[in-house]
mmCIF file of C-alpha atoms in Angstrom:
data_model
loop_
_atom_site.group_PDB
_atom_site.id
_atom_site.type_symbol
_atom_site.label_atom_id
_atom_site.label_comp_id
_atom_site.label_asym_id
_atom_site.label_seq_id
_atom_site.Cartn_x
_atom_site.Cartn_y
_atom_site.Cartn_z
ATOM 1 C CA MET I 1 -19.858 -4.891 4.632
ATOM 2 C CA ALA I 2 -22.099 -5.024 1.571
ATOM 3 C CA GLU I 3 -19.924 -2.429 -0.169
ATOM 4 C CA HIS I 4 -16.801 -4.459 0.648
ATOM 5 C CA GLY I 5 -18.404 -7.582 -0.804
ATOM 6 C CA GLU I 6 -19.406 -5.757 -3.971
ATOM 7 C CA ALA I 7 -15.885 -4.375 -4.374
ATOM 8 C CA ALA I 8 -14.414 -7.846 -3.930
ATOM 9 C CA ALA I 9 -16.840 -9.292 -6.486
ATOM 10 C CA PHE I 10 -15.925 -6.560 -8.964
ATOM 11 C CA LYS I 11 -12.209 -7.226 -8.455
ATOM 12 C CA THR I 12 -12.801 -10.927 -9.103
ATOM 13 C CA ARG I 13 -14.545 -10.138 -12.380
ATOM 14 C CA VAL I 14 -11.696 -7.887 -13.519
ATOM 15 C CA ASP I 15 -9.103 -10.448 -12.427
ATOM 16 C CA GLU I 16 -10.784 -13.093 -14.550
ATOM 17 C CA VAL I 17 -10.927 -10.879 -17.646
ATOM 18 C CA LEU I 18 -7.236 -10.114 -17.304
ATOM 19 C CA ARG I 19 -6.234 -13.684 -16.524
ATOM 20 C CA ARG I 20 -7.982 -15.122 -19.580
ATOM 21 C CA TYR I 21 -6.909 -12.401 -21.974
ATOM 22 C CA VAL I 22 -3.254 -12.295 -20.982
ATOM 23 C CA ALA I 23 -2.980 -16.080 -20.754
ATOM 24 C CA GLU I 24 -4.090 -16.345 -24.375
ATOM 25 C CA GLU I 25 -1.603 -13.691 -25.460
ATOM 26 C CA ALA I 26 1.193 -15.287 -23.415
ATOM 27 C CA ASP I 27 0.510 -18.657 -25.079
ATOM 28 C CA LEU I 28 0.719 -17.036 -28.512
ATOM 29 C CA LEU I 29 4.023 -15.420 -27.581
ATOM 30 C CA ALA I 30 5.515 -18.617 -26.154
ATOM 31 C CA ALA I 31 4.428 -20.556 -29.252
ATOM 32 C CA VAL I 32 6.857 -18.483 -31.335
ATOM 33 C CA ASP I 33 9.840 -20.122 -29.634
ATOM 34 C CA PRO I 34 10.366 -22.045 -26.357
ATOM 35 C CA ALA I 35 13.015 -19.498 -25.318
ATOM 36 C CA LEU I 36 10.203 -16.942 -24.911
ATOM 37 C CA GLY I 37 8.630 -18.919 -22.058
ATOM 38 C CA PRO I 38 10.131 -16.774 -19.253
ATOM 39 C CA VAL I 39 9.065 -13.590 -21.042
ATOM 40 C CA ALA I 40 5.520 -14.925 -21.436
ATOM 41 C CA ALA I 41 5.481 -15.826 -17.733
ATOM 42 C CA GLN I 42 6.361 -12.226 -16.824
ATOM 43 C CA LEU I 43 3.538 -11.033 -19.043
ATOM 44 C CA GLU I 44 1.081 -13.073 -16.976
ATOM 45 C CA GLY I 45 2.756 -12.178 -13.700
ATOM 46 C CA ALA I 46 2.423 -8.475 -14.434
ATOM 47 C CA VAL I 47 -1.390 -8.642 -14.233
ATOM 48 C CA ALA I 48 -1.678 -11.246 -11.482
ATOM 49 C CA ASP I 49 -2.038 -8.751 -8.625
ATOM 50 C CA GLY I 50 -3.549 -5.356 -8.013
ATOM 51 C CA LYS I 51 -6.264 -3.425 -6.253
ATOM 52 C CA ARG I 52 -8.081 -2.834 -9.599
ATOM 53 C CA LEU I 53 -8.818 0.750 -8.614
ATOM 54 C CA ARG I 54 -8.345 2.053 -12.159
ATOM 55 C CA ALA I 55 -10.864 -0.395 -13.542
ATOM 56 C CA ALA I 56 -13.263 0.518 -10.740
ATOM 57 C CA PHE I 57 -13.022 4.242 -11.448
ATOM 58 C CA CYS I 58 -13.660 3.600 -15.150
ATOM 59 C CA TYR I 59 -16.628 1.359 -14.333
ATOM 60 C CA TRP I 60 -18.225 3.874 -11.965
ATOM 61 C CA GLY I 61 -17.536 6.706 -14.387
ATOM 62 C CA TRP I 62 -19.772 4.719 -16.757
ATOM 63 C CA ARG I 63 -22.410 3.852 -14.177
ATOM 64 C CA ALA I 64 -22.632 7.397 -12.765
ATOM 65 C CA ALA I 65 -23.528 8.587 -16.262
ATOM 66 C CA GLY I 66 -26.631 6.377 -16.159
ATOM 67 C CA GLN I 67 -25.404 3.259 -17.944
ATOM 68 C CA PRO I 68 -26.093 -0.272 -16.659
ATOM 69 C CA ASP I 69 -23.622 -3.008 -15.768
ATOM 70 C CA SER I 70 -21.977 -4.337 -18.914
ATOM 71 C CA GLU I 71 -19.487 -7.112 -19.639
ATOM 72 C CA ALA I 72 -18.170 -5.124 -22.602
ATOM 73 C CA LEU I 73 -17.569 -2.122 -20.366
ATOM 74 C CA LEU I 74 -15.871 -4.393 -17.833
ATOM 75 C CA ARG I 75 -13.382 -5.453 -20.517
ATOM 76 C CA ALA I 76 -12.754 -1.836 -21.451
ATOM 77 C CA ALA I 77 -12.256 -0.985 -17.774
ATOM 78 C CA ALA I 78 -9.858 -3.923 -17.353
ATOM 79 C CA SER I 79 -7.649 -2.400 -20.039
ATOM 80 C CA MET I 80 -6.879 0.391 -17.534
ATOM 81 C CA GLU I 81 -5.227 -2.272 -15.382
ATOM 82 C CA MET I 82 -3.049 -3.355 -18.286
ATOM 83 C CA VAL I 83 -1.871 0.238 -18.711
ATOM 84 C CA HIS I 84 -0.986 0.134 -15.019
ATOM 85 C CA ALA I 85 0.807 -3.200 -15.397
ATOM 86 C CA ALA I 86 2.904 -1.746 -18.224
ATOM 87 C CA ALA I 87 3.675 1.341 -16.143
ATOM 88 C CA VAL I 88 4.724 -0.802 -13.177
ATOM 89 C CA VAL I 89 7.143 -2.899 -15.253
ATOM 90 C CA HIS I 90 8.686 0.242 -16.716
ATOM 91 C CA ASP I 91 8.709 2.071 -13.363
ATOM 92 C CA ASP I 92 10.470 -0.825 -11.622
ATOM 93 C CA LEU I 93 12.985 -0.856 -14.441
ATOM 94 C CA ILE I 94 13.591 2.902 -14.249
ATOM 95 C CA ASP I 95 13.931 2.774 -10.456
ATOM 96 C CA ASP I 96 15.865 -0.534 -10.429
ATOM 97 C CA SER I 97 13.435 -1.846 -7.812
ATOM 98 C CA PRO I 98 13.998 -5.479 -6.814
ATOM 99 C CA LEU I 99 10.541 -6.308 -5.422
ATOM 100 C CA ARG I 100 6.894 -5.799 -6.311
ATOM 101 C CA HIS I 101 4.023 -7.554 -4.498
ATOM 102 C CA GLY I 102 6.670 -9.449 -2.572
ATOM 103 C CA ARG I 103 8.094 -11.041 -5.718
ATOM 104 C CA PRO I 104 11.118 -10.223 -7.896
ATOM 105 C CA THR I 105 10.358 -7.511 -10.431
ATOM 106 C CA ALA I 106 10.421 -8.417 -14.131
ATOM 107 C CA HIS I 107 13.966 -7.231 -14.819
ATOM 108 C CA THR I 108 15.187 -9.120 -11.736
ATOM 109 C CA ALA I 109 13.301 -12.351 -12.494
ATOM 110 C CA LEU I 110 14.408 -12.428 -16.130
ATOM 111 C CA ARG I 111 18.119 -12.581 -15.304
ATOM 112 C CA GLY I 112 17.818 -16.333 -15.132
ATOM 113 C CA ALA I 113 16.736 -16.423 -18.770
ATOM 114 C CA VAL I 114 19.890 -14.658 -20.001
ATOM 115 C CA GLY I 115 22.650 -16.335 -17.981
ATOM 116 C CA HIS I 116 24.644 -16.890 -21.166
ATOM 117 C CA HIS I 117 24.351 -13.224 -22.184
ATOM 118 C CA PRO I 118 27.636 -11.252 -22.040
ATOM 119 C CA ALA I 119 25.815 -8.663 -19.918
ATOM 120 C CA PRO I 120 22.998 -10.563 -18.123
ATOM 121 C CA ALA I 121 21.668 -7.586 -16.171
ATOM 122 C CA ALA I 122 21.421 -5.464 -19.327
ATOM 123 C CA GLY I 123 19.776 -8.328 -21.220
ATOM 124 C CA ALA I 124 17.205 -8.825 -18.471
ATOM 125 C CA ARG I 125 16.446 -5.098 -18.389
ATOM 126 C CA ALA I 126 15.940 -5.089 -22.159
ATOM 127 C CA LEU I 127 13.523 -8.023 -21.902
ATOM 128 C CA ALA I 128 11.570 -6.293 -19.120
ATOM 129 C CA MET I 129 11.315 -3.128 -21.203
ATOM 130 C CA LEU I 130 9.779 -5.169 -24.022
ATOM 131 C CA VAL I 131 7.352 -6.861 -21.610
ATOM 132 C CA GLY I 132 6.126 -3.410 -20.576
ATOM 133 C CA ASP I 133 5.856 -2.305 -24.202
ATOM 134 C CA LEU I 134 3.796 -5.360 -25.104
ATOM 135 C CA LEU I 135 1.492 -4.853 -22.110
ATOM 136 C CA MET I 136 0.750 -1.296 -23.240
ATOM 137 C CA SER I 137 0.000 -2.510 -26.750
ATOM 138 C CA LEU I 138 -2.273 -5.251 -25.419
ATOM 139 C CA ALA I 139 -4.097 -2.700 -23.248
ATOM 140 C CA GLY I 140 -5.111 -0.789 -26.361
ATOM 141 C CA GLN I 141 -6.134 -4.014 -28.092
ATOM 142 C CA LEU I 142 -8.320 -5.089 -25.162
ATOM 143 C CA PHE I 143 -9.952 -1.668 -25.094
ATOM 144 C CA VAL I 144 -10.865 -1.553 -28.786
ATOM 145 C CA THR I 145 -12.036 -5.204 -28.844
ATOM 146 C CA SER I 146 -14.053 -4.878 -25.634
ATOM 147 C CA GLY I 147 -17.343 -5.233 -27.468
ATOM 148 C CA LEU I 148 -18.526 -1.655 -26.977
ATOM 149 C CA PRO I 149 -19.915 0.097 -30.061
ATOM 150 C CA ALA I 150 -17.377 1.915 -32.204
ATOM 151 C CA ALA I 151 -19.191 5.208 -31.615
ATOM 152 C CA TYR I 152 -18.763 4.811 -27.852
ATOM 153 C CA LEU I 153 -15.074 4.006 -28.233
ATOM 154 C CA GLY I 154 -14.608 7.022 -30.483
ATOM 155 C CA ARG I 155 -15.892 9.327 -27.735
ATOM 156 C CA ALA I 156 -13.094 8.120 -25.436
ATOM 157 C CA ARG I 157 -10.223 8.200 -27.935
ATOM 158 C CA ALA I 158 -8.879 11.597 -26.862
ATOM 159 C CA HIS I 159 -8.929 10.577 -23.194
ATOM 160 C CA TRP I 160 -7.063 7.346 -23.964
ATOM 161 C CA ALA I 161 -4.350 9.374 -25.713
ATOM 162 C CA ALA I 162 -4.221 11.823 -22.799
ATOM 163 C CA LEU I 163 -3.880 8.976 -20.296
ATOM 164 C CA ALA I 164 -0.737 7.660 -22.012
ATOM 165 C CA ARG I 165 0.704 11.126 -22.602
ATOM 166 C CA ASP I 166 0.197 12.250 -18.996
ATOM 167 C CA LEU I 167 1.696 9.036 -17.639
ATOM 168 C CA VAL I 168 4.823 9.409 -19.777
ATOM 169 C CA ALA I 169 5.063 13.105 -18.892
ATOM 170 C CA GLY I 170 4.955 12.268 -15.184
ATOM 171 C CA GLU I 171 7.605 9.552 -15.481
ATOM 172 C CA CYS I 172 9.855 11.925 -17.440
ATOM 173 C CA LEU I 173 9.364 14.708 -14.896
ATOM 174 C CA GLU I 174 10.315 12.359 -12.069
ATOM 175 C CA ILE I 175 13.526 11.375 -13.871
ATOM 176 C CA LEU I 176 14.348 14.979 -14.745
ATOM 177 C CA HIS I 177 13.935 16.124 -11.134
ATOM 178 C CA THR I 178 15.529 13.126 -9.399
ATOM 179 C CA GLY I 179 18.488 14.330 -7.359
ATOM 180 C CA ALA I 180 17.574 18.000 -7.758
ATOM 181 C CA ALA I 181 16.874 20.368 -4.861
ATOM 182 C CA PRO I 182 13.649 19.219 -3.141
ATOM 183 C CA SER I 183 10.564 21.255 -4.051
ATOM 184 C CA THR I 184 7.036 20.496 -2.865
ATOM 185 C CA ALA I 185 5.502 22.247 -5.887
ATOM 186 C CA THR I 186 7.629 20.165 -8.256
ATOM 187 C CA SER I 187 6.862 16.952 -6.378
ATOM 188 C CA LEU I 188 3.115 17.613 -6.517
ATOM 189 C CA LYS I 189 3.320 18.220 -10.265
ATOM 190 C CA VAL I 190 5.118 14.892 -10.710
ATOM 191 C CA ILE I 191 2.427 13.215 -8.599
ATOM 192 C CA ARG I 192 -0.373 14.798 -10.609
ATOM 193 C CA TYR I 193 0.939 13.567 -13.945
ATOM 194 C CA LYS I 194 2.629 10.320 -12.964
ATOM 195 C CA THR I 195 -0.186 9.014 -10.775
ATOM 196 C CA ALA I 196 -3.278 11.150 -10.178
ATOM 197 C CA LYS I 197 -4.378 11.507 -13.779
ATOM 198 C CA TYR I 198 -3.950 7.921 -14.943
ATOM 199 C CA THR I 199 -5.057 6.341 -11.670
ATOM 200 C CA VAL I 200 -8.280 8.254 -11.021
ATOM 201 C CA GLU I 201 -9.112 11.162 -13.313
ATOM 202 C CA GLN I 202 -8.615 9.631 -16.754
ATOM 203 C CA PRO I 203 -10.251 6.263 -15.943
ATOM 204 C CA LEU I 204 -13.290 8.201 -14.678
ATOM 205 C CA LEU I 205 -13.305 10.416 -17.760
ATOM 206 C CA ILE I 206 -12.926 7.414 -20.074
ATOM 207 C CA GLY I 207 -15.835 5.653 -18.389
ATOM 208 C CA GLY I 208 -17.878 8.838 -18.625
ATOM 209 C CA ALA I 209 -16.955 9.442 -22.268
ATOM 210 C CA LEU I 210 -17.891 5.876 -23.184
ATOM 211 C CA ALA I 211 -21.253 6.480 -21.521
ATOM 212 C CA GLY I 212 -21.825 9.869 -23.151
ATOM 213 C CA ALA I 213 -21.432 11.941 -19.977
ATOM 214 C CA GLY I 214 -22.093 15.666 -20.276
ATOM 215 C CA PRO I 215 -19.694 18.546 -19.463
ATOM 216 C CA ARG I 216 -20.891 19.052 -15.880
ATOM 217 C CA LEU I 217 -20.327 15.424 -14.965
ATOM 218 C CA ARG I 218 -16.945 15.342 -16.686
ATOM 219 C CA ASP I 219 -15.845 18.482 -14.828
ATOM 220 C CA GLY I 220 -16.995 16.890 -11.589
ATOM 221 C CA TYR I 221 -14.959 13.768 -12.340
ATOM 222 C CA SER I 222 -11.824 15.913 -12.660
ATOM 223 C CA ALA I 223 -12.628 17.884 -9.507
ATOM 224 C CA TYR I 224 -12.973 14.578 -7.619
ATOM 225 C CA GLY I 225 -10.267 12.614 -9.388
ATOM 226 C CA LEU I 226 -7.258 14.911 -9.296
ATOM 227 C CA PRO I 227 -7.074 15.554 -5.522
ATOM 228 C CA LEU I 228 -7.933 11.921 -4.813
ATOM 229 C CA GLY I 229 -5.209 10.704 -7.164
ATOM 230 C CA GLU I 230 -2.731 12.977 -5.425
ATOM 231 C CA ALA I 231 -3.816 11.602 -2.051
ATOM 232 C CA PHE I 232 -3.276 8.073 -3.384
ATOM 233 C CA GLN I 233 0.349 8.804 -4.313
ATOM 234 C CA LEU I 234 1.057 10.733 -1.130
ATOM 235 C CA ARG I 235 -0.057 7.642 0.778
ATOM 236 C CA ASP I 236 2.301 5.559 -1.377
ATOM 237 C CA ASP I 237 5.154 7.906 -0.460
ATOM 238 C CA LEU I 238 4.473 7.390 3.241
ATOM 239 C CA LEU I 239 4.108 3.632 2.894
ATOM 240 C CA GLY I 240 7.328 3.448 0.911
ATOM 241 C CA LEU I 241 9.347 4.702 3.880
ATOM 242 C CA PHE I 242 7.197 4.012 6.917
ATOM 243 C CA GLY I 243 5.085 1.038 5.833
ATOM 244 C CA ASP I 244 5.646 -2.627 6.615
ATOM 245 C CA GLU I 245 7.581 -4.215 3.728
ATOM 246 C CA ALA I 246 5.857 -7.546 4.364
ATOM 247 C CA THR I 247 2.511 -5.799 3.766
ATOM 248 C CA THR I 248 3.478 -3.433 0.949
ATOM 249 C CA GLY I 249 5.441 -6.112 -0.923
ATOM 250 C CA LYS I 250 7.976 -3.483 -2.020
ATOM 251 C CA ALA I 251 11.570 -2.819 -1.051
ATOM 252 C CA GLY I 252 11.486 -0.061 1.562
ATOM 253 C CA ALA I 253 13.567 3.081 1.191
ATOM 254 C CA ASP I 254 13.878 2.836 -2.612
ATOM 255 C CA ASP I 255 12.760 6.478 -2.827
ATOM 256 C CA ILE I 256 15.567 7.604 -0.525
ATOM 257 C CA ARG I 257 18.278 5.544 -2.190
ATOM 258 C CA GLY I 258 17.124 6.830 -5.576
ATOM 259 C CA ARG I 259 16.782 10.458 -4.335
ATOM 260 C CA ARG I 260 13.375 10.641 -6.013
ATOM 261 C CA PRO I 261 11.390 13.887 -5.852
ATOM 262 C CA THR I 262 8.702 12.760 -3.424
ATOM 263 C CA ALA I 263 6.514 15.223 -1.561
ATOM 264 C CA LEU I 264 7.594 13.549 1.680
ATOM 265 C CA LEU I 265 11.239 14.408 1.058
ATOM 266 C CA ALA I 266 10.345 17.894 -0.205
ATOM 267 C CA GLU I 267 8.266 18.642 2.897
ATOM 268 C CA THR I 268 11.079 17.334 5.086
ATOM 269 C CA TRP I 269 13.483 19.760 3.395
ATOM 270 C CA ARG I 270 11.012 22.648 3.676
ATOM 271 C CA LEU I 271 10.429 22.062 7.393
ATOM 272 C CA ALA I 272 14.058 21.344 8.245
ATOM 273 C CA GLY I 273 16.391 23.830 9.880
ATOM 274 C CA PRO I 274 20.048 24.315 8.896
ATOM 275 C CA ALA I 275 21.268 21.357 10.973
ATOM 276 C CA GLU I 276 18.683 18.948 9.565
ATOM 277 C CA ARG I 277 19.338 20.152 6.010
ATOM 278 C CA ALA I 278 23.060 19.578 6.457
ATOM 279 C CA ARG I 279 22.313 16.076 7.755
ATOM 280 C CA LEU I 280 20.018 15.323 4.812
ATOM 281 C CA THR I 281 22.584 16.624 2.329
ATOM 282 C CA ASP I 282 25.191 14.312 3.834
ATOM 283 C CA LEU I 283 22.897 11.284 3.919
ATOM 284 C CA LEU I 284 21.552 11.726 0.381
ATOM 285 C CA GLY I 285 24.839 12.683 -1.203
ATOM 286 C CA ARG I 286 26.928 9.584 -0.537
ATOM 287 C CA PRO I 287 26.777 5.818 -1.209
ATOM 288 C CA ASP I 288 25.190 3.769 1.536
ATOM 289 C CA PRO I 289 26.562 0.212 1.348
ATOM 290 C CA ASP I 290 25.556 -0.627 4.930
ATOM 291 C CA GLY I 291 21.939 0.570 4.510
ATOM 292 C CA HIS I 292 22.256 3.199 7.248
ATOM 293 C CA ALA I 293 20.962 6.231 5.341
ATOM 294 C CA PRO I 294 17.238 5.340 5.060
ATOM 295 C CA GLY I 295 16.869 4.909 8.802
ATOM 296 C CA ALA I 296 18.714 8.147 9.467
ATOM 297 C CA VAL I 297 16.549 9.999 6.939
ATOM 298 C CA ARG I 298 13.451 8.609 8.668
ATOM 299 C CA GLU I 299 14.744 10.050 11.947
ATOM 300 C CA VAL I 300 15.079 13.501 10.399
ATOM 301 C CA MET I 301 11.596 13.217 8.873
ATOM 302 C CA ARG I 302 10.077 12.303 12.213
ATOM 303 C CA ARG I 303 11.960 15.078 13.990
ATOM 304 C CA VAL I 304 10.559 17.780 11.698
ATOM 305 C CA GLU I 305 7.113 16.057 11.633
ATOM 306 C CA ALA I 306 7.094 15.663 7.855
ATOM 307 C CA PRO I 307 4.937 12.469 7.979
ATOM 308 C CA GLU I 308 2.267 14.395 9.885
ATOM 309 C CA ARG I 309 2.390 17.158 7.294
ATOM 310 C CA VAL I 310 1.897 14.644 4.461
ATOM 311 C CA GLU I 311 -0.968 13.027 6.397
ATOM 312 C CA ALA I 312 -2.613 16.450 6.560
ATOM 313 C CA MET I 313 -2.122 16.875 2.809
ATOM 314 C CA ILE I 314 -3.813 13.515 2.235
ATOM 315 C CA THR I 315 -6.765 14.410 4.464
ATOM 316 C CA ALA I 316 -7.242 17.778 2.751
ATOM 317 C CA ARG I 317 -7.264 16.184 -0.694
ATOM 318 C CA VAL I 318 -9.698 13.438 0.248
ATOM 319 C CA ASP I 319 -12.017 16.065 1.756
ATOM 320 C CA GLU I 320 -11.763 18.116 -1.445
ATOM 321 C CA ALA I 321 -12.582 15.066 -3.562
ATOM 322 C CA LEU I 322 -15.592 14.139 -1.430
ATOM 323 C CA ARG I 323 -16.951 17.698 -1.562
ATOM 324 C CA ALA I 324 -16.722 17.588 -5.365
ATOM 325 C CA LEU I 325 -18.533 14.247 -5.331
ATOM 326 C CA ASP I 326 -21.309 15.628 -3.140
ATOM 327 C CA ASP I 327 -21.764 18.543 -5.539
ATOM 328 C CA LEU I 328 -22.558 16.107 -8.364
ATOM 329 C CA ASN I 329 -25.660 14.676 -6.608
ATOM 330 C CA LEU I 330 -25.107 11.260 -8.163
ATOM 331 C CA PRO I 331 -27.544 8.348 -7.799
ATOM 332 C CA PRO I 332 -27.048 6.357 -4.562
ATOM 333 C CA ALA I 333 -25.068 3.405 -5.961
ATOM 334 C CA PRO I 334 -22.384 5.400 -7.836
ATOM 335 C CA ALA I 335 -22.153 7.923 -4.998
ATOM 336 C CA ALA I 336 -21.610 5.159 -2.438
ATOM 337 C CA ALA I 337 -19.092 3.352 -4.628
ATOM 338 C CA LEU I 338 -17.024 6.463 -5.362
ATOM 339 C CA THR I 339 -17.094 7.447 -1.687
ATOM 340 C CA ALA I 340 -15.820 3.994 -0.724
ATOM 341 C CA LEU I 341 -13.154 4.156 -3.426
ATOM 342 C CA ALA I 342 -11.950 7.491 -2.070
ATOM 343 C CA HIS I 343 -11.352 5.937 1.331
ATOM 344 C CA ALA I 344 -9.840 2.766 -0.152
ATOM 345 C CA ALA I 345 -7.368 4.785 -2.215
ATOM 346 C CA ALA I 346 -6.162 7.033 0.586
ATOM 347 C CA VAL I 347 -6.558 4.999 3.788
ATOM 348 C CA ARG I 348 -4.637 1.766 3.289
ATOM 349 C CA ARG I 349 -1.609 -0.235 4.372
ATOM 350 C CA HIS I 350 -0.338 -1.347 0.949
#
C-alpha cells in the first residue's frame, strides 16, 4: 500500500509539471491567432492522461545511481512523457484510430476545426501531425531547460538521440511489415524498437546517464528494461483484442482491422493448422463492414491457445527482468520501486 501511495504521489508531481508547462505553451500558440484554439486544446489534451511509467523509469534510473530526489530531474523525467504524447498522436494518426483514453483522438477531434476545408479529414490529419511534431519539440525543450547542470545533460545527449531514433525505427518497421506474412521474430523486433526501448530501457539509461551511472549499472538497466518493455507491449496486444474497451479507452480490434504485425497474430499463425490459416487468410484479406472479422479472429486465437502463449511470453520476460534487477543489488528503495514498476507494466487492465 505504501508503494502504491508513493507511485500515485509521483504521478501527481509529473502530471503537474506537464500541466503547467504545456498550458503555458498552448497559451502562446493560441495567442498567435484565435483559429489555433482547437490545436492548442489538443496539445493540452495529449498530456492530460497517462500512467507516467516512462518518467518513473527515468526517475528511478537516477535514484538507483545514488542521486537524491530532485525537482530538476523530475522535469527532465517528465519530458519522457511528452515524447510519449507525441508518439501517441502520430501512432493514432498512422493507425487511423478513433479513440484514446475513451476520447476522440487528435485527428478525429480536429475535424470540427476544418469543416470549411475542401478535404476536412485530410486537414484534420495534417493538424494532428503538427500537434505531434510540436510535442516532440517541446519535449526536448523541457529536457534541456529542466534545471539540471549542462554537464549532466551532456552525458545523456546520445541516449536522447537514440530514444527518438529507435522509436521512429520501430514505427517504420511496423508500417513496413503491416499486411505481410505473420512472423513472431519480426513482431518482436517491432516491439523492441517501437515500445521496449523508449518505454523502459532508454528512460532508465537517460536517468542513469544524468546521474553519472557506471557501465555495470547501465548494462543492468538494459538487461532489465528490454524484456520488461517487450512484456509491456505484449500485454497491450492482448488488451487490444481481449480487453474491456471501457477500461482500455481504445477502440478494440484496431490491430486486426489494420493487419498490424503483432506477436499475438504471429503466434496465432504459427500455432494454427491448415484450416485455421485458411480461415485467418479469409478474415484478414477482405473488408469487414459489419464488424464480424475481429470476433471470428478472436475465436481462432482462442482455439489455438495463442493468448495463453503470449501470456507465457509475458511471464518469461518479467522473470528475466526481475532476475537482472536482483543481480544489480540496488539499494532498497530503487529495488522496490523498479520491482513494483515491473509488475505495474506487465500486469494491468489498461
